[in-house]
């Protein structure tokens, strides 16, 4: 058989497979009353258009066009799977309220490949629940009051004191430095600025570039480099585990090492692999969301001097009260007085949309507002679309912390 015949045969086979795929999908869809929408190209679907970068304070051109054409609930083919996309507040709430009953987490395989199979982002069912309970037990209210608040203040002062008068700095870089140092201290008692902390931070930066890159495991790719950095990070954590276990066996525990790693070794029955993936996923989740939120708050506040002034007055009042009582460190009672600060945080999360959408999958056939969501289909609740919905928020594109004053 000649080369041209081989090529013709290959092309014919691919076209036949695509046709069979299209027929099977079409037949399955006819059984259900699916929302309107466009499934796009086979396999790829509309993923490329959906992931096209856009401003954090908008839903993007893709989402706006689809909502305008199909409504707040529509079907698509995203991340290689048939998908129901929801910009509907009621459906989003329904999905989250029925977590583990009708829906479960379903992130792309590439996420599990880089975060680990025991990461809370990819776990479902009882194992996800157990991991979540372990994390929440460590981050209990008592610990937040006695440890975390103090550590937040210390790391904040460390960053502020590093700034020079009349200097220029990157809010995003400073926020990332602050949150990484805080999480490293809280998780493994690593001190900021120390060589081992800086080495871990360098590996983590490479790791993060791969998490947000296309999952192409090719030489020189960001994803391949991230996998290598992940391996280095896990070796670092495992070495810390080994050192801690040796101290525990010899009865030479350091009371200052009151961190997540020590808590897991003492109070959980998790395997070494599970502990490694849990720590990596918490470092990822706590660092990324918090640093982005801090940077966005600074960005929004520079355009709203009235909010800056009210924030200043609120904190000066707390500072004066502490000075009169002879206290220095922040306490939980001080934090509870920061009502307007909380409003600024709420508005930053709403307008900034740190988490734009979630990955879920239907466990059963679900009917909502006359539409069917077939079992096994991916479901994407788009949080940003609800946050920027003018029917739910007056002037949604405007940074207005005072909108939360009547809610708190």
Tab-separated table of C-alpha atoms in Angstrom:
chain	number	residue	atom	x	y	z
A	1	UNK	CA	0.000	0.000	0.000
A	2	UNK	CA	1.421	3.387	-1.021
A	3	UNK	CA	1.903	6.329	1.369
A	4	UNK	CA	-1.055	8.176	-0.152
A	5	UNK	CA	-3.280	5.156	0.413
A	6	UNK	CA	-2.107	4.930	4.047
A	7	UNK	CA	-2.942	8.602	4.593
A	8	UNK	CA	-6.338	8.241	2.905
A	9	UNK	CA	-7.131	5.214	5.064
A	10	UNK	CA	-6.104	7.044	8.242
A	11	UNK	CA	-8.189	10.110	7.381
A	12	UNK	CA	-11.205	7.920	6.574
A	13	UNK	CA	-10.877	6.110	9.917
A	14	UNK	CA	-10.696	9.380	11.858
A	15	UNK	CA	-13.759	10.767	10.058
A	16	UNK	CA	-15.659	7.548	10.766
A	17	UNK	CA	-14.811	7.746	14.479
A	18	UNK	CA	-15.904	11.387	14.617
A	19	UNK	CA	-19.190	10.508	12.900
A	20	UNK	CA	-19.865	7.639	15.329
A	21	UNK	CA	-19.080	9.926	18.276
A	22	UNK	CA	-21.460	12.573	16.947
A	23	UNK	CA	-24.265	10.032	16.378
A	24	UNK	CA	-23.874	8.528	19.873
A	25	UNK	CA	-23.897	11.947	21.542
A	26	UNK	CA	-26.902	13.058	19.495
A	27	UNK	CA	-28.880	9.901	20.314
A	28	UNK	CA	-28.166	10.260	24.017
A	29	UNK	CA	-29.199	13.886	24.005
A	30	UNK	CA	-32.570	13.151	22.387
A	31	UNK	CA	-33.588	11.251	25.536
A	32	UNK	CA	-33.357	14.420	27.587
A	33	UNK	CA	-34.744	17.918	27.487
A	34	UNK	CA	-31.334	19.572	27.523
A	35	UNK	CA	-30.802	23.313	27.780
A	36	UNK	CA	-30.040	25.112	24.512
A	37	UNK	CA	-26.407	25.496	23.557
A	38	UNK	CA	-23.618	24.498	21.200
A	39	UNK	CA	-21.457	21.410	21.616
A	40	UNK	CA	-18.726	22.829	19.385
A	41	UNK	CA	-16.110	20.618	17.767
A	42	UNK	CA	-15.845	16.913	18.695
A	43	UNK	CA	-13.483	16.279	21.636
A	44	UNK	CA	-12.286	19.894	21.849
A	45	UNK	CA	-15.775	21.354	22.016
A	46	UNK	CA	-15.742	25.011	23.072
A	47	UNK	CA	-12.932	24.708	25.622
A	48	UNK	CA	-10.509	27.056	23.865
A	49	UNK	CA	-13.054	29.880	23.725
A	50	UNK	CA	-14.185	29.260	27.308
A	51	UNK	CA	-10.630	29.497	28.686
A	52	UNK	CA	-9.693	32.625	26.743
A	53	UNK	CA	-8.255	35.130	29.288
A	54	UNK	CA	-10.491	37.967	30.422
A	55	UNK	CA	-10.688	40.609	33.136
A	56	UNK	CA	-11.427	39.324	36.649
A	57	UNK	CA	-14.236	41.872	37.024
A	58	UNK	CA	-16.161	40.482	34.036
A	59	UNK	CA	-17.480	37.122	32.866
A	60	UNK	CA	-15.657	37.366	29.538
A	61	UNK	CA	-16.884	37.662	25.970
A	62	UNK	CA	-17.536	33.920	25.624
A	63	UNK	CA	-19.831	33.777	28.652
A	64	UNK	CA	-21.618	37.029	27.821
A	65	UNK	CA	-22.381	35.874	24.266
A	66	UNK	CA	-23.630	32.464	25.399
A	67	UNK	CA	-25.852	33.878	28.147
A	68	UNK	CA	-27.279	36.413	25.692
A	69	UNK	CA	-27.970	33.691	23.122
A	70	UNK	CA	-28.974	30.684	25.244
A	71	UNK	CA	-29.834	32.018	28.709
A	72	UNK	CA	-28.227	31.485	32.110
A	73	UNK	CA	-28.256	27.687	31.771
A	74	UNK	CA	-26.817	26.177	28.603
A	75	UNK	CA	-25.092	23.061	27.310
A	76	UNK	CA	-21.611	22.865	25.864
A	77	UNK	CA	-18.624	20.550	25.441
A	78	UNK	CA	-15.822	21.638	27.776
A	79	UNK	CA	-12.632	19.918	28.931
A	80	UNK	CA	-13.472	16.979	26.657
A	81	UNK	CA	-16.848	16.260	28.266
A	82	UNK	CA	-20.500	17.193	27.651
A	83	UNK	CA	-21.249	19.989	30.102
A	84	UNK	CA	-24.068	22.019	31.590
A	85	UNK	CA	-22.895	25.573	32.335
A	86	UNK	CA	-24.832	27.493	34.981
A	87	UNK	CA	-24.846	31.251	35.473
A	88	UNK	CA	-28.089	30.841	37.416
A	89	UNK	CA	-27.884	31.657	41.137
A	90	UNK	CA	-30.637	29.194	42.024
A	91	UNK	CA	-29.051	26.268	40.176
A	92	UNK	CA	-25.599	27.071	41.569
A	93	UNK	CA	-27.009	27.039	45.099
A	94	UNK	CA	-28.859	23.784	44.345
A	95	UNK	CA	-25.648	22.145	43.075
A	96	UNK	CA	-23.639	23.131	46.154
A	97	UNK	CA	-26.435	22.168	48.559
A	98	UNK	CA	-26.559	18.682	47.032
A	99	UNK	CA	-22.818	18.062	47.103
A	100	UNK	CA	-22.247	14.329	47.567
A	101	UNK	CA	-25.911	13.524	46.880
A	102	UNK	CA	-26.631	14.615	43.313
A	103	UNK	CA	-23.266	16.141	42.387
A	104	UNK	CA	-19.587	15.616	43.198
A	105	UNK	CA	-16.235	17.274	42.463
A	106	UNK	CA	-14.916	16.418	39.019
A	107	UNK	CA	-11.756	18.302	38.088
A	108	UNK	CA	-9.806	17.514	34.889
A	109	UNK	CA	-7.351	14.614	35.130
A	110	UNK	CA	-4.432	16.985	34.605
A	111	UNK	CA	-5.230	18.618	37.980
A	112	UNK	CA	-5.040	15.262	39.751
A	113	UNK	CA	-1.819	14.472	37.918
A	114	UNK	CA	-0.068	17.549	39.262
A	115	UNK	CA	-1.721	17.971	42.697
A	116	UNK	CA	-1.826	14.259	43.485
A	117	UNK	CA	-4.569	11.656	43.697
A	118	UNK	CA	-5.122	12.403	47.407
A	119	UNK	CA	-5.605	16.125	46.905
A	120	UNK	CA	-8.908	17.422	48.284
A	121	UNK	CA	-9.609	18.995	44.888
A	122	UNK	CA	-9.904	15.589	43.227
A	123	UNK	CA	-11.142	13.387	46.082
A	124	UNK	CA	-14.843	12.591	46.304
A	125	UNK	CA	-17.147	10.817	48.725
A	126	UNK	CA	-16.050	9.594	52.146
A	127	UNK	CA	-12.345	10.192	51.543
A	128	UNK	CA	-12.962	13.848	50.653
A	129	UNK	CA	-15.112	14.212	53.761
A	130	UNK	CA	-12.442	12.637	55.983
A	131	UNK	CA	-9.672	14.857	54.587
A	132	UNK	CA	-11.855	17.918	55.021
A	133	UNK	CA	-12.681	17.009	58.638
A	134	UNK	CA	-8.974	16.554	59.401
A	135	UNK	CA	-8.170	19.996	57.979
A	136	UNK	CA	-11.053	21.669	59.807
A	137	UNK	CA	-10.141	20.015	63.112
A	138	UNK	CA	-6.701	21.566	62.885
A	139	UNK	CA	-8.122	24.945	61.838
A	140	UNK	CA	-10.658	25.035	64.636
A	141	UNK	CA	-11.973	28.309	66.058
A	142	UNK	CA	-9.802	28.017	69.171
A	143	UNK	CA	-6.648	27.743	67.074
A	144	UNK	CA	-7.703	30.660	64.880
A	145	UNK	CA	-7.989	32.787	68.003
A	146	UNK	CA	-4.801	31.685	69.750
A	147	UNK	CA	-2.394	30.994	66.869
A	148	UNK	CA	-3.392	32.050	63.380
A	149	UNK	CA	-4.422	35.629	64.181
A	150	UNK	CA	-1.094	36.229	65.938
A	151	UNK	CA	0.851	34.726	63.046
A	152	UNK	CA	-1.050	36.844	60.506
A	153	UNK	CA	-0.142	40.001	62.437
A	154	UNK	CA	3.532	38.992	62.718
A	155	UNK	CA	3.881	38.217	59.002
A	156	UNK	CA	2.014	41.392	58.048
A	157	UNK	CA	4.429	43.513	60.097
A	158	UNK	CA	7.359	41.620	58.576
A	159	UNK	CA	6.260	42.595	55.059
A	160	UNK	CA	5.384	46.198	55.977
A	161	UNK	CA	8.714	46.740	57.722
A	162	UNK	CA	10.572	45.554	54.616
A	163	UNK	CA	9.203	48.473	52.573
A	164	UNK	CA	11.321	51.592	52.218
A	165	UNK	CA	9.938	55.143	52.174
A	166	UNK	CA	8.922	56.391	48.720
A	167	UNK	CA	9.672	53.006	47.167
A	168	UNK	CA	7.678	51.203	44.480
A	169	UNK	CA	6.594	47.602	44.972
A	170	UNK	CA	4.383	45.029	43.287
A	171	UNK	CA	1.245	44.408	45.338
A	172	UNK	CA	0.862	40.958	43.792
A	173	UNK	CA	4.443	39.925	44.570
A	174	UNK	CA	4.207	41.218	48.145
A	175	UNK	CA	0.875	39.457	48.661
A	176	UNK	CA	2.337	36.182	47.382
A	177	UNK	CA	5.373	36.557	49.633
A	178	UNK	CA	3.142	37.214	52.645
A	179	UNK	CA	0.755	34.309	52.043
A	180	UNK	CA	3.499	31.816	51.190
A	181	UNK	CA	5.475	32.630	54.330
A	182	UNK	CA	2.305	32.436	56.433
A	183	UNK	CA	1.252	29.066	54.997
A	184	UNK	CA	4.797	27.642	55.228
A	185	UNK	CA	4.935	28.651	58.898
A	186	UNK	CA	1.445	27.363	59.659
A	187	UNK	CA	1.944	24.048	57.845
A	188	UNK	CA	5.591	23.153	58.577
A	189	UNK	CA	6.954	25.840	60.963
A	190	UNK	CA	9.284	27.220	58.286
A	191	UNK	CA	10.740	30.628	59.099
A	192	UNK	CA	10.540	33.377	56.451
A	193	UNK	CA	13.814	34.309	54.779
A	194	UNK	CA	15.623	31.114	55.766
A	195	UNK	CA	17.457	29.263	52.918
A	196	UNK	CA	15.162	26.225	53.089
A	197	UNK	CA	12.050	28.428	52.955
A	198	UNK	CA	13.385	30.373	49.966
A	199	UNK	CA	14.309	27.118	48.199
A	200	UNK	CA	10.816	25.746	48.735
A	201	UNK	CA	9.319	29.032	47.500
A	202	UNK	CA	11.398	28.830	44.294
A	203	UNK	CA	10.176	25.293	43.604
A	204	UNK	CA	6.618	26.334	44.392
A	205	UNK	CA	6.706	29.210	41.864
A	206	UNK	CA	7.770	26.752	39.132
A	207	UNK	CA	5.070	24.342	40.302
A	208	UNK	CA	2.363	27.013	40.077
A	209	UNK	CA	3.318	28.001	36.532
A	210	UNK	CA	2.621	24.435	35.480
A	211	UNK	CA	-0.702	24.184	37.317
A	212	UNK	CA	-2.142	27.027	35.215
A	213	UNK	CA	-0.505	25.911	31.942
A	214	UNK	CA	-1.745	23.461	29.281
A	215	UNK	CA	-1.164	19.867	30.502
A	216	UNK	CA	1.506	19.052	27.899
A	217	UNK	CA	4.055	16.664	29.413
A	218	UNK	CA	6.759	17.527	26.889
A	219	UNK	CA	10.449	18.339	27.461
A	220	UNK	CA	10.842	22.004	28.412
A	221	UNK	CA	7.111	22.586	28.925
A	222	UNK	CA	5.817	24.404	32.019
A	223	UNK	CA	3.774	21.315	32.918
A	224	UNK	CA	6.850	19.019	32.775
A	225	UNK	CA	8.847	21.468	34.914
A	226	UNK	CA	5.956	21.641	37.390
A	227	UNK	CA	5.888	17.860	37.736
A	228	UNK	CA	9.605	17.922	38.573
A	229	UNK	CA	9.083	20.735	41.090
A	230	UNK	CA	6.215	18.786	42.615
A	231	UNK	CA	8.571	15.849	43.118
A	232	UNK	CA	11.145	18.138	44.760
A	233	UNK	CA	8.501	19.718	47.033
A	234	UNK	CA	7.234	16.301	48.152
A	235	UNK	CA	10.801	15.159	48.895
A	236	UNK	CA	11.254	18.286	51.014
A	237	UNK	CA	8.027	17.632	52.952
A	238	UNK	CA	8.884	13.949	53.392
A	239	UNK	CA	12.279	14.881	54.812
A	240	UNK	CA	10.545	17.179	57.314
A	241	UNK	CA	8.197	14.315	58.211
A	242	UNK	CA	11.141	11.997	58.824
A	243	UNK	CA	12.908	14.555	61.023
A	244	UNK	CA	9.723	15.179	63.012
A	245	UNK	CA	9.051	11.459	63.536
A	246	UNK	CA	12.606	10.954	64.771
A	247	UNK	CA	12.151	13.751	67.318
A	248	UNK	CA	8.813	12.307	68.434
A	249	UNK	CA	10.356	8.860	69.000
A	250	UNK	CA	13.191	10.372	71.066
A	251	UNK	CA	10.787	12.582	73.008
A	252	UNK	CA	12.565	15.706	71.787
A	253	UNK	CA	9.611	17.495	70.234
A	254	UNK	CA	9.938	21.236	69.734
A	255	UNK	CA	6.934	22.937	71.330
A	256	UNK	CA	7.287	25.754	68.795
A	257	UNK	CA	6.575	23.308	65.967
A	258	UNK	CA	2.830	23.378	66.584
A	259	UNK	CA	1.842	23.056	62.940
A	260	UNK	CA	-0.288	21.031	60.549
A	261	UNK	CA	2.451	18.502	59.839
A	262	UNK	CA	2.882	17.702	63.525
A	263	UNK	CA	-0.869	17.532	64.058
A	264	UNK	CA	-1.285	15.055	61.181
A	265	UNK	CA	1.500	12.809	62.473
A	266	UNK	CA	-0.032	12.735	65.973
A	267	UNK	CA	-3.777	12.699	65.336
A	268	UNK	CA	-4.415	11.082	61.938
A	269	UNK	CA	-4.045	7.628	60.432
A	270	UNK	CA	-3.157	8.946	56.983
A	271	UNK	CA	-0.419	7.275	54.951
A	272	UNK	CA	2.746	9.145	53.979
A	273	UNK	CA	1.427	9.670	50.436
A	274	UNK	CA	-1.872	11.030	51.733
A	275	UNK	CA	-0.139	13.472	54.087
A	276	UNK	CA	2.147	14.691	51.298
A	277	UNK	CA	-0.743	15.344	48.893
A	278	UNK	CA	-2.858	16.968	51.603
A	279	UNK	CA	-0.093	19.388	52.609
A	280	UNK	CA	0.662	20.266	48.981
A	281	UNK	CA	-3.008	20.876	48.171
A	282	UNK	CA	-3.501	23.070	51.264
A	283	UNK	CA	-0.359	25.043	50.444
A	284	UNK	CA	-1.719	25.536	46.922
A	285	UNK	CA	-5.259	26.431	47.972
A	286	UNK	CA	-4.329	28.712	50.872
A	287	UNK	CA	-1.574	30.553	49.032
A	288	UNK	CA	-3.190	31.194	45.656
A	289	UNK	CA	-6.662	32.329	46.680
A	290	UNK	CA	-5.467	34.525	49.552
A	291	UNK	CA	-2.648	36.244	47.634
A	292	UNK	CA	-4.915	37.058	44.683
A	293	UNK	CA	-7.607	38.421	47.023
A	294	UNK	CA	-5.104	40.670	48.842
A	295	UNK	CA	-3.726	42.039	45.562
A	296	UNK	CA	-7.240	42.693	44.252
A	297	UNK	CA	-8.240	44.478	47.472
A	298	UNK	CA	-5.282	46.863	47.070
A	299	UNK	CA	-6.223	47.409	43.412
A	300	UNK	CA	-9.871	48.172	44.192
A	301	UNK	CA	-9.129	50.380	47.197
A	302	UNK	CA	-6.793	52.708	45.294
A	303	UNK	CA	-9.812	53.645	43.181
A	304	UNK	CA	-12.071	54.216	46.197
A	305	UNK	CA	-10.566	56.807	48.590
A	306	UNK	CA	-13.769	56.920	50.661
A	307	UNK	CA	-13.359	53.247	51.541
A	308	UNK	CA	-9.682	53.773	52.403
A	309	UNK	CA	-10.622	56.599	54.759
A	310	UNK	CA	-13.304	54.557	56.520
A	311	UNK	CA	-10.909	51.618	56.850
A	312	UNK	CA	-8.295	53.903	58.374
A	313	UNK	CA	-10.794	55.329	60.870
A	314	UNK	CA	-11.974	51.844	61.891
A	315	UNK	CA	-8.451	50.599	62.558
A	316	UNK	CA	-7.293	53.798	64.264
A	317	UNK	CA	-10.215	53.483	66.664
A	318	UNK	CA	-9.177	49.922	67.510
A	319	UNK	CA	-5.537	51.037	67.916
A	320	UNK	CA	-6.505	53.880	70.271
A	321	UNK	CA	-8.601	51.541	72.413
A	322	UNK	CA	-5.701	49.069	72.682
A	323	UNK	CA	-3.262	51.836	73.585
A	324	UNK	CA	-5.539	53.035	76.387
A	325	UNK	CA	-5.771	49.501	77.789
A	326	UNK	CA	-2.019	48.958	77.497
A	327	UNK	CA	-2.379	46.096	74.996
A	328	UNK	CA	-0.201	45.617	71.927
A	329	UNK	CA	-1.092	42.433	70.033
A	330	UNK	CA	-4.339	42.012	68.135
A	331	UNK	CA	-6.933	39.807	69.784
A	332	UNK	CA	-10.021	38.034	68.522
A	333	UNK	CA	-12.205	40.757	70.030
A	334	UNK	CA	-10.354	43.355	67.912
A	335	UNK	CA	-10.932	41.308	64.790
A	336	UNK	CA	-14.666	41.087	65.531
A	337	UNK	CA	-14.832	44.900	65.598
A	338	UNK	CA	-13.611	45.173	61.995
A	339	UNK	CA	-17.082	45.377	60.459
A	340	UNK	CA	-16.214	47.622	57.535
A	341	UNK	CA	-13.019	45.638	56.904
A	342	UNK	CA	-15.187	42.547	56.481
A	343	UNK	CA	-17.371	44.452	54.023
A	344	UNK	CA	-14.267	45.315	51.980
A	345	UNK	CA	-13.260	41.638	51.989
A	346	UNK	CA	-16.745	40.565	50.855
A	347	UNK	CA	-16.834	43.114	48.049
A	348	UNK	CA	-13.326	42.174	46.896
A	349	UNK	CA	-14.332	38.509	46.664
A	350	UNK	CA	-17.545	39.398	44.833
A	351	UNK	CA	-16.079	41.781	42.262
A	352	UNK	CA	-12.660	40.120	41.959
A	353	UNK	CA	-14.003	36.578	41.525
A	354	UNK	CA	-10.959	34.772	42.899
A	355	UNK	CA	-12.705	31.471	42.095
A	356	UNK	CA	-14.598	31.990	38.835
A	357	UNK	CA	-16.213	28.579	38.410
A	358	UNK	CA	-16.280	25.099	39.951
A	359	UNK	CA	-15.994	21.622	38.430
A	360	UNK	CA	-18.815	19.248	39.328
A	361	UNK	CA	-20.388	16.094	37.867
A	362	UNK	CA	-23.966	14.829	38.071
A	363	UNK	CA	-24.277	11.547	40.003
A	364	UNK	CA	-27.883	11.029	38.890
A	365	UNK	CA	-30.224	12.363	36.257
A	366	UNK	CA	-31.331	15.736	37.599
A	367	UNK	CA	-34.194	17.965	36.442
A	368	UNK	CA	-34.109	21.702	37.136
A	369	UNK	CA	-36.508	24.341	35.793
A	370	UNK	CA	-37.674	21.930	33.089
A	371	UNK	CA	-34.152	21.086	31.908
A	372	UNK	CA	-32.436	17.714	32.324
A	373	UNK	CA	-28.870	17.267	33.559
A	374	UNK	CA	-27.914	13.708	32.547
A	375	UNK	CA	-26.011	11.466	34.942
A	376	UNK	CA	-22.275	11.632	34.252
A	377	UNK	CA	-22.351	15.064	32.633
A	378	UNK	CA	-19.973	17.714	33.887
A	379	UNK	CA	-21.633	20.729	35.536
A	380	UNK	CA	-19.904	24.115	35.834
A	381	UNK	CA	-21.473	26.549	38.334
A	382	UNK	CA	-20.054	29.918	37.219
A	383	UNK	CA	-19.761	31.915	40.453
A	384	UNK	CA	-18.553	35.051	38.663
A	385	UNK	CA	-21.708	35.281	36.554
A	386	UNK	CA	-23.842	35.401	39.712
A	387	UNK	CA	-21.571	37.960	41.397
A	388	UNK	CA	-21.864	40.271	38.377
A	389	UNK	CA	-25.575	39.780	37.739
A	390	UNK	CA	-27.318	43.219	37.701
A	391	UNK	CA	-30.570	41.589	38.825
A	392	UNK	CA	-28.853	40.542	42.070
A	393	UNK	CA	-26.438	43.443	42.696
A	394	UNK	CA	-26.980	47.121	41.926
A	395	UNK	CA	-24.226	48.402	39.646
A	396	UNK	CA	-22.319	45.095	39.880
A	397	UNK	CA	-19.189	46.458	38.160
A	398	UNK	CA	-18.800	49.129	40.857
A	399	UNK	CA	-16.659	48.507	43.955
A	400	UNK	CA	-19.079	49.275	46.771
A	401	UNK	CA	-18.244	47.756	50.190
A	402	UNK	CA	-21.216	49.557	51.752
A	403	UNK	CA	-23.617	47.183	49.960
A	404	UNK	CA	-22.660	44.594	52.602
A	405	UNK	CA	-23.322	46.850	55.606
A	406	UNK	CA	-27.013	45.946	55.708
A	407	UNK	CA	-26.191	42.232	55.428
A	408	UNK	CA	-23.521	41.841	58.117
